[in-house]
Coordinates of C-alpha atoms in Angstrom, one line a residue:
Chain A
M1 CA -43.8 -38.8 -72.4
V2 CA -40.7 -40.0 -74.1
L3 CA -38.8 -39.2 -71.0
R4 CA -41.2 -41.3 -68.9
T5 CA -40.8 -44.3 -71.2
Y6 CA -37.0 -43.9 -70.9
V7 CA -37.2 -43.8 -67.1
W8 CA -39.1 -47.1 -67.2
L9 CA -36.5 -48.6 -69.5
Y10 CA -33.8 -47.4 -67.1
L11 CA -35.6 -49.2 -64.2
L12 CA -35.9 -52.3 -66.4
F13 CA -32.2 -52.2 -67.0
L14 CA -31.6 -52.0 -63.2
F15 CA -34.0 -54.7 -62.1
G16 CA -34.2 -57.0 -65.1
P17 CA -30.9 -58.9 -64.4
L18 CA -31.9 -59.3 -60.7
A19 CA -35.3 -60.6 -61.8
V20 CA -33.6 -63.1 -64.1
I21 CA -31.4 -64.4 -61.2
T22 CA -34.4 -64.7 -58.9
L23 CA -36.4 -66.5 -61.5
F24 CA -33.8 -69.1 -62.1
A25 CA -33.3 -69.7 -58.4
F26 CA -36.7 -71.4 -58.6
H27 CA -36.0 -73.3 -61.8
S28 CA -36.7 -77.0 -61.7
S29 CA -33.9 -77.8 -64.1
P30 CA -30.2 -76.9 -63.6
A31 CA -30.2 -75.0 -66.8
L32 CA -29.8 -71.3 -66.5
S33 CA -31.5 -70.6 -69.8
F34 CA -35.0 -70.6 -71.4
P35 CA -37.3 -72.4 -71.9
F36 CA -38.3 -72.3 -68.3
E37 CA -39.3 -75.8 -67.3
G38 CA -41.1 -75.2 -64.0
F39 CA -40.8 -74.1 -60.5
S40 CA -39.0 -75.9 -57.7
L41 CA -37.5 -75.1 -54.3
K42 CA -34.8 -77.7 -54.6
W43 CA -31.9 -75.2 -55.0
F44 CA -33.0 -73.5 -51.8
R45 CA -33.1 -76.8 -50.1
A46 CA -29.7 -77.7 -51.4
I47 CA -28.1 -74.4 -50.2
L48 CA -29.8 -74.6 -46.8
D49 CA -28.3 -78.1 -46.4
D50 CA -24.9 -76.8 -47.1
P51 CA -23.1 -76.4 -43.7
Q52 CA -20.5 -74.0 -45.2
F53 CA -23.2 -71.7 -46.5
L54 CA -24.9 -71.6 -43.1
A55 CA -21.6 -70.9 -41.4
A56 CA -20.8 -68.1 -43.8
L57 CA -24.3 -66.7 -43.2
K58 CA -23.7 -66.7 -39.5
N59 CA -20.3 -65.1 -39.9
S60 CA -21.6 -62.4 -42.1
T61 CA -24.4 -61.7 -39.6
I62 CA -21.9 -61.4 -36.7
V63 CA -19.6 -59.1 -38.7
A64 CA -22.5 -56.9 -40.0
V65 CA -23.9 -56.5 -36.5
A66 CA -20.4 -55.7 -35.0
A67 CA -19.5 -53.3 -37.8
S68 CA -22.8 -51.5 -37.7
V69 CA -22.7 -51.1 -33.9
L70 CA -19.1 -49.9 -34.1
T71 CA -20.1 -47.6 -36.9
G72 CA -23.1 -46.4 -34.9
I73 CA -21.0 -45.4 -31.9
L74 CA -18.1 -43.7 -33.8
G75 CA -20.5 -42.2 -36.3
T76 CA -22.9 -40.8 -33.7
L77 CA -20.0 -39.1 -31.9
A78 CA -18.8 -37.8 -35.3
A79 CA -22.2 -36.5 -36.2
L80 CA -22.5 -34.7 -32.9
A81 CA -19.1 -33.2 -33.5
L82 CA -20.0 -31.8 -37.0
P83 CA -21.9 -28.6 -35.9
R84 CA -19.4 -28.0 -33.1
L85 CA -16.0 -28.3 -34.8
P86 CA -14.1 -25.1 -35.6
K87 CA -14.2 -24.4 -39.4
R88 CA -10.7 -25.5 -40.3
S89 CA -10.9 -28.7 -38.3
L90 CA -14.2 -29.4 -39.9
A91 CA -12.7 -29.2 -43.4
T92 CA -10.0 -31.7 -42.5
F93 CA -12.4 -33.9 -40.7
N94 CA -14.8 -33.9 -43.7
M95 CA -11.9 -34.9 -46.0
L96 CA -10.8 -37.6 -43.6
T97 CA -14.2 -39.1 -43.2
F98 CA -15.0 -39.1 -46.9
A99 CA -11.6 -40.3 -48.3
P100 CA -12.1 -44.1 -47.6
I101 CA -15.1 -44.2 -50.0
A102 CA -13.6 -42.0 -52.6
L103 CA -11.1 -44.7 -53.5
P104 CA -11.8 -48.2 -54.9
G105 CA -12.2 -50.8 -52.2
L106 CA -9.1 -52.5 -53.6
F107 CA -6.9 -49.7 -52.1
L108 CA -8.5 -50.1 -48.7
G109 CA -8.1 -53.9 -48.9
I110 CA -4.4 -54.0 -49.7
A111 CA -3.5 -51.1 -47.3
L112 CA -5.3 -52.9 -44.4
L113 CA -3.7 -56.2 -45.3
A114 CA -0.3 -54.5 -45.2
L115 CA -1.0 -53.0 -41.8
F116 CA -2.3 -56.2 -40.3
E117 CA 0.7 -58.1 -41.6
R118 CA 3.0 -55.4 -40.3
L119 CA 1.5 -55.6 -36.8
G120 CA 1.3 -59.4 -36.8
I121 CA -2.4 -59.5 -36.5
Y122 CA -4.0 -62.7 -37.7
R123 CA -6.8 -62.3 -40.2
S124 CA -10.1 -63.2 -38.6
L125 CA -13.7 -61.9 -38.4
W126 CA -12.2 -59.1 -36.3
T127 CA -10.1 -57.8 -39.2
V128 CA -13.1 -58.1 -41.5
T129 CA -15.2 -56.1 -39.0
I130 CA -12.6 -53.3 -38.9
A131 CA -12.4 -53.3 -42.6
H132 CA -16.1 -53.1 -42.9
T133 CA -16.3 -50.3 -40.4
L134 CA -13.8 -48.3 -42.4
F135 CA -16.1 -48.7 -45.3
T136 CA -19.5 -48.1 -43.6
L137 CA -18.5 -45.2 -41.3
P138 CA -18.1 -42.7 -44.2
F139 CA -21.6 -43.7 -45.5
F140 CA -23.0 -43.4 -42.0
I141 CA -21.6 -39.9 -41.5
E142 CA -22.7 -38.7 -45.0
T143 CA -26.2 -40.0 -44.3
V144 CA -26.6 -38.2 -41.0
R145 CA -24.8 -35.1 -42.0
S146 CA -27.7 -33.2 -43.5
R147 CA -30.0 -34.2 -40.6
V148 CA -27.4 -32.9 -38.1
A149 CA -27.1 -29.6 -40.1
Y150 CA -30.7 -28.8 -39.4
F151 CA -30.6 -29.8 -35.8
D152 CA -31.8 -27.0 -33.6
A153 CA -28.9 -26.3 -31.2
S154 CA -31.0 -24.0 -29.1
L155 CA -32.8 -27.1 -27.8
E156 CA -29.6 -28.4 -26.3
E157 CA -28.7 -25.0 -25.0
A158 CA -32.1 -24.8 -23.3
A159 CA -31.5 -28.1 -21.6
R160 CA -28.2 -27.0 -20.4
D161 CA -29.6 -23.7 -19.1
L162 CA -32.2 -25.6 -17.2
G163 CA -29.4 -27.5 -15.4
A164 CA -29.0 -30.7 -17.4
T165 CA -25.6 -32.3 -17.4
P166 CA -24.0 -32.9 -20.9
V167 CA -24.9 -36.6 -20.5
Q168 CA -28.5 -35.8 -19.5
T169 CA -28.8 -33.4 -22.4
F170 CA -27.6 -36.1 -24.8
R171 CA -29.9 -38.8 -23.4
L172 CA -33.0 -36.7 -23.0
V173 CA -32.8 -34.2 -25.8
T174 CA -30.3 -35.0 -28.6
L175 CA -30.6 -38.8 -28.8
P176 CA -34.5 -38.9 -29.0
I177 CA -34.4 -36.4 -31.9
L178 CA -31.6 -38.0 -33.8
F179 CA -32.5 -41.6 -33.0
P180 CA -34.4 -42.5 -36.2
T181 CA -31.6 -41.0 -38.4
L182 CA -28.9 -42.9 -36.4
M183 CA -30.9 -46.2 -36.6
G184 CA -31.4 -45.7 -40.3
G185 CA -27.7 -45.1 -40.7
M186 CA -26.9 -48.2 -38.7
L187 CA -29.2 -50.4 -40.8
L188 CA -27.6 -49.0 -43.9
S189 CA -24.2 -50.0 -42.5
F190 CA -25.5 -53.4 -41.8
A191 CA -26.7 -53.9 -45.4
L192 CA -23.4 -52.5 -46.8
S193 CA -21.3 -54.8 -44.5
F194 CA -23.5 -57.8 -45.2
D195 CA -22.8 -57.3 -49.0
E196 CA -19.2 -56.2 -48.9
V197 CA -16.7 -58.4 -50.8
V198 CA -14.1 -56.3 -52.5
I199 CA -12.2 -55.3 -49.3
T200 CA -13.1 -58.6 -47.6
V201 CA -11.1 -60.8 -49.9
F202 CA -7.9 -59.2 -48.6
V203 CA -8.6 -59.3 -44.9
V204 CA -10.7 -62.5 -44.5
G205 CA -9.2 -65.3 -42.5
E206 CA -10.3 -68.9 -42.3
K207 CA -13.9 -68.0 -41.6
N208 CA -15.8 -67.1 -44.7
T209 CA -18.3 -64.3 -45.1
L210 CA -21.4 -64.9 -47.2
P211 CA -20.4 -62.9 -50.2
F212 CA -16.9 -64.3 -50.1
Y213 CA -18.4 -67.8 -50.1
I214 CA -20.7 -67.0 -53.0
L215 CA -17.7 -65.6 -54.9
S216 CA -15.9 -68.9 -54.3
M217 CA -19.0 -70.8 -55.5
M218 CA -19.0 -68.6 -58.6
R219 CA -15.4 -69.6 -59.3
R220 CA -16.1 -73.3 -59.1
T221 CA -19.3 -73.7 -61.0
V222 CA -22.4 -72.1 -62.5
N223 CA -25.6 -73.7 -61.2
P224 CA -28.8 -72.6 -59.6
T225 CA -27.6 -73.1 -56.0
I226 CA -25.7 -69.9 -56.5
N227 CA -28.9 -68.2 -57.6
A228 CA -30.6 -69.5 -54.4
A229 CA -27.7 -68.3 -52.2
S230 CA -27.8 -65.0 -54.0
V231 CA -31.5 -64.5 -53.6
L232 CA -31.2 -65.3 -49.9
A233 CA -28.3 -62.9 -49.4
M234 CA -30.0 -60.2 -51.4
G235 CA -33.3 -60.6 -49.5
L236 CA -31.6 -60.3 -46.1
S237 CA -29.7 -57.2 -47.1
L238 CA -32.7 -55.6 -48.7
A239 CA -34.8 -56.4 -45.6
S240 CA -32.4 -54.5 -43.4
L241 CA -32.4 -51.7 -45.9
L242 CA -36.2 -51.4 -46.0
L243 CA -36.2 -51.4 -42.2
G244 CA -33.7 -48.5 -42.4
G245 CA -35.9 -46.7 -44.9
L246 CA -38.8 -47.1 -42.6
F247 CA -36.9 -45.3 -39.8
F248 CA -36.1 -42.5 -42.2
L249 CA -39.7 -42.1 -43.1
M250 CA -40.8 -42.3 -39.5
Q251 CA -38.4 -39.5 -38.7
R252 CA -39.6 -37.4 -41.5
R253 CA -43.3 -37.9 -40.6
R254 CA -42.4 -36.8 -37.0
A255 CA -40.6 -33.7 -38.2
Q256 CA -43.5 -32.8 -40.4
A257 CA -46.0 -33.4 -37.6
R258 CA -44.0 -31.2 -35.3
R259 CA -43.8 -28.4 -37.9
A260 CA -47.5 -28.6 -38.4
E261 CA -48.0 -28.3 -34.7
N262 CA -45.8 -25.2 -34.5
E263 CA -47.6 -23.4 -37.3
Chain B
M1 CA 8.3 -14.5 -34.7
R2 CA 5.3 -15.1 -32.5
W3 CA 3.2 -18.2 -32.7
S4 CA -0.4 -17.8 -31.9
F5 CA -2.2 -20.9 -30.8
P6 CA -5.7 -21.2 -32.0
S7 CA -8.0 -20.7 -29.0
F8 CA -11.2 -22.7 -29.0
D9 CA -14.3 -22.0 -27.0
R10 CA -16.1 -24.6 -25.0
R11 CA -18.4 -25.7 -27.7
Q12 CA -15.5 -26.1 -30.2
R13 CA -13.5 -28.1 -27.6
S14 CA -16.4 -30.5 -27.1
G15 CA -16.6 -30.8 -30.9
L16 CA -12.9 -31.8 -31.1
A17 CA -13.4 -34.3 -28.3
L18 CA -16.4 -35.9 -30.0
A19 CA -14.6 -36.1 -33.3
A20 CA -11.5 -37.6 -31.7
P21 CA -12.5 -41.4 -31.7
T22 CA -13.5 -41.3 -35.4
A23 CA -10.4 -39.4 -36.3
V24 CA -8.2 -41.8 -34.4
F25 CA -9.9 -44.8 -36.0
L26 CA -9.5 -43.4 -39.5
V27 CA -5.9 -42.4 -38.9
I28 CA -5.0 -45.9 -37.5
F29 CA -6.9 -47.8 -40.2
F30 CA -6.7 -45.5 -43.2
V31 CA -3.9 -43.0 -43.0
V32 CA -1.3 -45.3 -41.4
P33 CA -2.0 -48.3 -43.7
A34 CA -1.7 -45.9 -46.7
A35 CA 1.7 -44.8 -45.4
V36 CA 2.8 -48.4 -44.8
L37 CA 1.8 -49.2 -48.4
L38 CA 3.8 -46.2 -49.7
V39 CA 6.8 -47.3 -47.8
Y40 CA 6.4 -50.9 -49.1
S41 CA 6.3 -49.6 -52.6
F42 CA 10.0 -48.5 -52.2
W43 CA 11.1 -51.8 -50.6
I44 CA 11.7 -55.2 -52.1
S45 CA 9.5 -58.2 -51.7
R46 CA 9.2 -61.7 -53.0
S47 CA 6.7 -64.4 -52.1
F48 CA 5.2 -62.6 -49.2
Q49 CA 8.6 -61.7 -47.6
I50 CA 9.5 -58.0 -47.5
T51 CA 13.1 -56.7 -47.2
P52 CA 13.5 -53.1 -46.1
T53 CA 15.9 -51.8 -48.8
L54 CA 15.2 -48.5 -50.3
T55 CA 14.8 -48.8 -54.1
L56 CA 12.9 -47.4 -57.1
S57 CA 13.0 -50.8 -58.8
N58 CA 9.3 -51.6 -58.3
Y59 CA 8.3 -48.4 -60.1
L60 CA 10.9 -48.8 -62.8
R61 CA 9.8 -52.4 -63.4
A62 CA 6.2 -51.4 -63.6
L63 CA 6.8 -48.5 -66.0
G64 CA 9.1 -50.5 -68.2
N65 CA 6.7 -53.3 -68.7
A66 CA 4.4 -53.4 -71.7
G67 CA 1.9 -55.6 -70.1
M68 CA 1.5 -53.1 -67.3
W69 CA 0.8 -50.3 -69.7
L70 CA -1.7 -52.5 -71.5
S71 CA -3.5 -53.3 -68.2
M72 CA -3.5 -49.6 -67.3
W73 CA -5.0 -48.7 -70.7
N74 CA -7.6 -51.4 -70.2
G75 CA -8.6 -50.1 -66.8
V76 CA -8.7 -46.5 -68.0
W77 CA -10.7 -47.6 -71.1
I78 CA -13.2 -49.6 -69.0
G79 CA -13.5 -46.8 -66.3
A80 CA -13.9 -44.0 -68.9
W81 CA -16.6 -45.8 -70.9
T82 CA -18.4 -46.9 -67.8
A83 CA -18.4 -43.3 -66.5
V84 CA -19.5 -41.9 -69.9
F85 CA -22.4 -44.4 -70.2
S86 CA -23.4 -44.1 -66.5
V87 CA -23.6 -40.3 -66.7
A88 CA -25.3 -40.2 -70.1
L89 CA -27.9 -42.9 -69.1
S90 CA -28.6 -41.4 -65.7
F91 CA -28.8 -37.7 -66.6
P92 CA -32.3 -37.9 -68.2
V93 CA -33.6 -39.9 -65.2
A94 CA -32.0 -37.4 -62.7
W95 CA -33.7 -34.6 -64.8
Y96 CA -37.0 -36.4 -64.6
I97 CA -36.8 -36.9 -60.8
A98 CA -35.6 -33.3 -60.2
Y99 CA -38.1 -31.4 -62.4
R100 CA -40.8 -33.6 -63.8
T101 CA -42.2 -35.5 -60.8
R102 CA -42.8 -34.9 -57.2
S103 CA -42.9 -38.5 -56.2
N104 CA -39.9 -40.2 -54.7
A105 CA -40.8 -43.6 -55.9
I106 CA -38.3 -43.8 -58.7
L107 CA -35.6 -42.5 -56.4
Y108 CA -36.3 -45.2 -53.8
A109 CA -36.3 -47.9 -56.5
V110 CA -32.9 -46.7 -57.7
L111 CA -31.6 -46.7 -54.2
L112 CA -32.9 -50.2 -53.7
S113 CA -31.1 -51.5 -56.7
W114 CA -27.9 -49.8 -55.6
F115 CA -27.9 -51.8 -52.4
S116 CA -28.9 -55.0 -53.9
S117 CA -25.9 -57.2 -53.9
Y118 CA -22.8 -56.2 -55.8
L119 CA -21.8 -59.8 -56.4
V120 CA -25.2 -60.9 -57.5
R121 CA -25.3 -58.3 -60.2
I122 CA -22.0 -59.5 -61.6
Y123 CA -23.3 -63.0 -61.4
A124 CA -26.5 -61.9 -63.2
W125 CA -24.5 -60.6 -66.2
R126 CA -22.4 -63.7 -66.3
T127 CA -25.6 -65.7 -66.6
I128 CA -27.0 -63.4 -69.2
L129 CA -23.9 -63.0 -71.4
G130 CA -22.2 -66.4 -70.8
T131 CA -21.3 -68.9 -73.6
S132 CA -24.4 -71.0 -72.6
G133 CA -26.1 -67.9 -71.1
L134 CA -29.5 -66.4 -71.8
I135 CA -28.7 -64.4 -74.9
N136 CA -26.7 -67.2 -76.6
S137 CA -29.0 -70.0 -75.8
T138 CA -32.1 -68.0 -76.8
L139 CA -30.5 -66.9 -80.1
M140 CA -29.4 -70.5 -80.8
Q141 CA -32.9 -71.9 -80.1
L142 CA -34.4 -69.3 -82.4
G143 CA -31.9 -70.5 -85.0
M144 CA -30.4 -67.1 -85.5
I145 CA -26.9 -68.3 -84.8
D146 CA -25.2 -71.7 -85.0
Q147 CA -22.4 -71.1 -82.4
P148 CA -22.5 -69.0 -79.3
L149 CA -21.4 -65.4 -79.8
S150 CA -18.0 -65.5 -78.0
F151 CA -17.5 -61.8 -77.8
L152 CA -20.4 -61.4 -75.4
I153 CA -18.4 -62.6 -72.4
F154 CA -14.8 -62.4 -71.3
S155 CA -14.3 -59.1 -73.0
R156 CA -13.9 -55.5 -72.0
T157 CA -17.4 -54.9 -73.3
A158 CA -18.8 -57.4 -70.9
V159 CA -17.0 -55.7 -68.0
I160 CA -18.3 -52.3 -69.1
V161 CA -21.9 -53.5 -69.3
T162 CA -21.6 -55.0 -65.8
L163 CA -19.9 -52.0 -64.3
V164 CA -22.5 -49.6 -65.8
H165 CA -25.2 -51.6 -64.2
L166 CA -23.3 -51.6 -60.9
F167 CA -22.5 -47.9 -60.8
V168 CA -25.4 -46.2 -62.6
P169 CA -27.5 -45.8 -59.4
F170 CA -24.6 -44.2 -57.7
T171 CA -24.0 -41.8 -60.6
L172 CA -27.7 -40.9 -60.6
L173 CA -27.7 -40.0 -57.0
L174 CA -24.7 -37.6 -57.4
L175 CA -26.3 -36.1 -60.6
L176 CA -29.6 -35.6 -58.8
S177 CA -28.1 -33.8 -55.9
A178 CA -26.3 -31.5 -58.4
L179 CA -29.5 -30.8 -60.4
R180 CA -31.4 -30.0 -57.2
N181 CA -29.1 -27.0 -56.9
V182 CA -30.3 -25.7 -60.3
R183 CA -33.6 -24.1 -59.5
T184 CA -36.3 -23.9 -62.2
D185 CA -36.3 -20.1 -61.8
Y186 CA -33.0 -19.9 -63.5
L187 CA -34.2 -22.1 -66.4
E188 CA -37.3 -20.0 -66.8
A189 CA -35.2 -16.8 -66.7
A190 CA -32.9 -18.1 -69.4
R191 CA -35.9 -19.0 -71.5
D192 CA -37.5 -15.6 -71.0
L193 CA -34.3 -13.9 -72.0
G194 CA -34.6 -15.8 -75.3
A195 CA -32.2 -18.7 -74.8
S196 CA -32.8 -21.8 -76.8
W197 CA -33.2 -25.1 -75.0
R198 CA -29.7 -26.0 -76.0
Q199 CA -28.3 -22.7 -74.9
S200 CA -30.0 -22.8 -71.5
F201 CA -28.8 -26.3 -71.0
L202 CA -25.1 -25.6 -71.9
R203 CA -24.9 -22.1 -70.4
V204 CA -27.1 -22.5 -67.3
V205 CA -27.7 -26.1 -66.3
V206 CA -24.2 -27.6 -66.9
P207 CA -22.2 -24.7 -65.3
M208 CA -24.4 -24.7 -62.3
A209 CA -24.4 -28.4 -61.9
Y210 CA -20.7 -28.5 -62.8
K211 CA -19.4 -29.9 -59.6
G212 CA -22.0 -32.7 -59.5
I213 CA -21.4 -33.6 -63.1
V214 CA -17.6 -33.7 -62.9
G215 CA -17.9 -35.4 -59.5
S216 CA -20.2 -38.1 -60.6
F217 CA -18.2 -38.8 -63.7
M218 CA -14.9 -38.9 -61.8
F219 CA -16.2 -41.1 -59.0
T220 CA -17.7 -43.5 -61.4
F221 CA -14.5 -43.5 -63.4
I222 CA -12.3 -44.2 -60.4
L223 CA -14.5 -46.8 -58.8
A224 CA -15.0 -48.6 -62.1
A225 CA -11.3 -48.4 -63.2
G226 CA -10.3 -49.7 -59.8
D227 CA -12.8 -52.6 -59.6
F228 CA -11.1 -55.9 -60.0
I229 CA -13.8 -58.5 -59.4
S230 CA -15.8 -57.8 -62.6
P231 CA -12.6 -58.0 -64.8
Q232 CA -11.7 -61.2 -63.0
L233 CA -15.0 -62.8 -63.6
L234 CA -16.0 -61.3 -66.9
G235 CA -13.0 -59.8 -68.5
G236 CA -11.1 -62.8 -69.7
R237 CA -7.6 -62.4 -71.1
E238 CA -8.6 -59.2 -72.9
G239 CA -9.9 -57.5 -69.8
V240 CA -7.0 -57.7 -67.5
T241 CA -6.8 -54.4 -65.6
T242 CA -4.2 -52.9 -63.3
G243 CA -6.6 -53.4 -60.4
L244 CA -6.7 -57.1 -61.1
L245 CA -2.9 -57.2 -61.4
I246 CA -2.6 -55.4 -58.0
S247 CA -5.0 -57.8 -56.4
N248 CA -3.1 -60.8 -57.8
Q249 CA 0.2 -59.4 -56.4
F250 CA -1.3 -59.3 -53.0
R251 CA -3.3 -62.5 -53.0
Q252 CA -1.4 -64.9 -55.2
T253 CA 2.1 -63.8 -56.4
G254 CA 3.0 -62.2 -53.0
N255 CA 5.1 -59.4 -54.4
W256 CA 3.5 -56.8 -52.2
S257 CA 6.0 -54.1 -53.0
F258 CA 5.4 -54.3 -56.7
G259 CA 1.7 -54.4 -56.1
A260 CA 1.9 -51.3 -53.9
A261 CA 3.9 -49.5 -56.6
L262 CA 1.2 -50.4 -59.1
A263 CA -1.4 -49.0 -56.8
F264 CA 0.3 -45.7 -56.4
I265 CA 0.9 -45.5 -60.2
L266 CA -2.9 -46.1 -60.6
L267 CA -3.6 -43.4 -58.1
G268 CA -1.4 -41.0 -60.1
V269 CA -3.4 -41.9 -63.2
F270 CA -6.6 -41.1 -61.4
L271 CA -5.3 -37.7 -60.3
F272 CA -4.1 -37.0 -63.9
A273 CA -7.5 -38.0 -65.3
Y274 CA -9.3 -35.6 -62.8
F275 CA -7.0 -32.8 -64.0
L276 CA -7.7 -33.6 -67.6
V277 CA -11.5 -33.7 -67.1
A278 CA -11.5 -30.4 -65.1
Q279 CA -9.3 -28.7 -67.7
S280 CA -11.4 -29.8 -70.7
M281 CA -14.6 -28.6 -69.0
R282 CA -12.9 -25.3 -68.5
L283 CA -11.7 -25.1 -72.1
G284 CA -15.2 -26.1 -73.3
R285 CA -16.5 -23.2 -71.2
L286 CA -18.8 -25.5 -69.3
S287 CA -17.3 -24.8 -65.9
P288 CA -18.7 -21.9 -63.8
G289 CA -17.2 -18.5 -64.4
L290 CA -17.2 -16.0 -61.6
R291 CA -20.4 -14.3 -62.8
F292 CA -22.6 -17.3 -62.1
H293 CA -24.5 -17.5 -58.8
P294 CA -22.4 -15.3 -56.5
T295 CA -23.5 -17.2 -53.4
L296 CA -21.5 -20.3 -54.1
P297 CA -19.3 -21.1 -51.1
T298 CA -16.2 -21.4 -53.3
Q299 CA -16.4 -17.7 -53.9
E300 CA -16.3 -16.8 -50.2
K301 CA -13.3 -14.9 -49.1
A302 CA -10.8 -17.3 -47.6

């Protein structure tokens, strides 16, 4: 009972501050403190009239789509490789794919900045996309790892024995089974990229991403337009996350249904 | 002397081919940049211009500077307390999820909060702790204080509170996966053999969940000690960390070589901290001895 109360307090600690931010996004006065004077949508109107905000929103969407597609392609290949790799190579590969998220984003940011500068690559949304992929790919691989471990390799072998080419096997057997997991991983990557700012500050060019723009707003002032921008950003990234969660649930339902059928 | 080439079967060869694009991507954009950075740390640079002269001066300058040591201490202090609080606050919740409930609702809620915006959560604490923030303005309206409490914001404490909030879901997930390995059978066996609650916790749970506990502590420590945006926005003058100095070198001052040297010193500190934590767990007899669960992969013959 005590433990249960504690768990509720813990959740309150996690969500309380976010609730406060959301509440004041709807405040009719510019004050970010109580007493609460009434509801208004004016901060949302203000932020949606800000062309820079809209441009940043667009840039972030482009980057997040590009990064999650790139992550999806590389990550799917990597996931297929996991059960096939020789033991030693697997250990090296696991270390390589996990290392980027075992370090603070700061390290990735400065290292990439040094590389791009060395190669004479101008900073643009491309460099941001590469940086984000470096950050989302390890998450993608870790998410699909356990699903791939339980993948029934005999299904692929059966397809091959029945005369399917490797590409056919992948398209007709492997992909349909792994699809929900891969989709979930990609939506997770989208959410992570959409929110990323620590690495971004080093590799961003003239075009802002949304979190980077919010960071610059935070440096300038404190007023409820930041709250409105935050609520919008958070809402979009949570929406993609919930969609990803739905895919995971779908996959689990299907797996359970199949198991029930077999029994 | 004869060299034997490893021979791979067809399946393994296809595995290597499938892994290749990711491996190449990570080598180009992770391993090579790290190497570039390492080389830079031994070169000289000033206002974004780099001269390839081999020198130790960046490291010597960093290590001979009192401000650098202070920032390192700040980062370690902030990281360590963040990790301590994150693990301590999350452990009971991980316990609850692992043993006391079959529903996943709490887990999903925690996951959701982990992915709600990083920046927004920093901003939230600035709103709450600020000079005219929620706590101060409420206390002043209630007449409990005349002037805003200035220690709430722009201090190491403010940074720690924020970082705990940022990293606690992450710590919880790592702890939870560690506890999931400790099956209740072991706990019941310990109880049946007469162990007290304390004994079964220290002698069964902690050693078996050892990797996860140390792992979650260390990851939280490293990520928190290396975070520079929270110290920048909430740390004030007191909360300047090495991470923030590194970021300033790269974004404002433009002495990249010095910044790179600082980064590698920080990395060394992280490795040293890991060694310390692992050693103290061993000395405290909280790490697994060989007699525990003989199926652990670490005990397989190499």
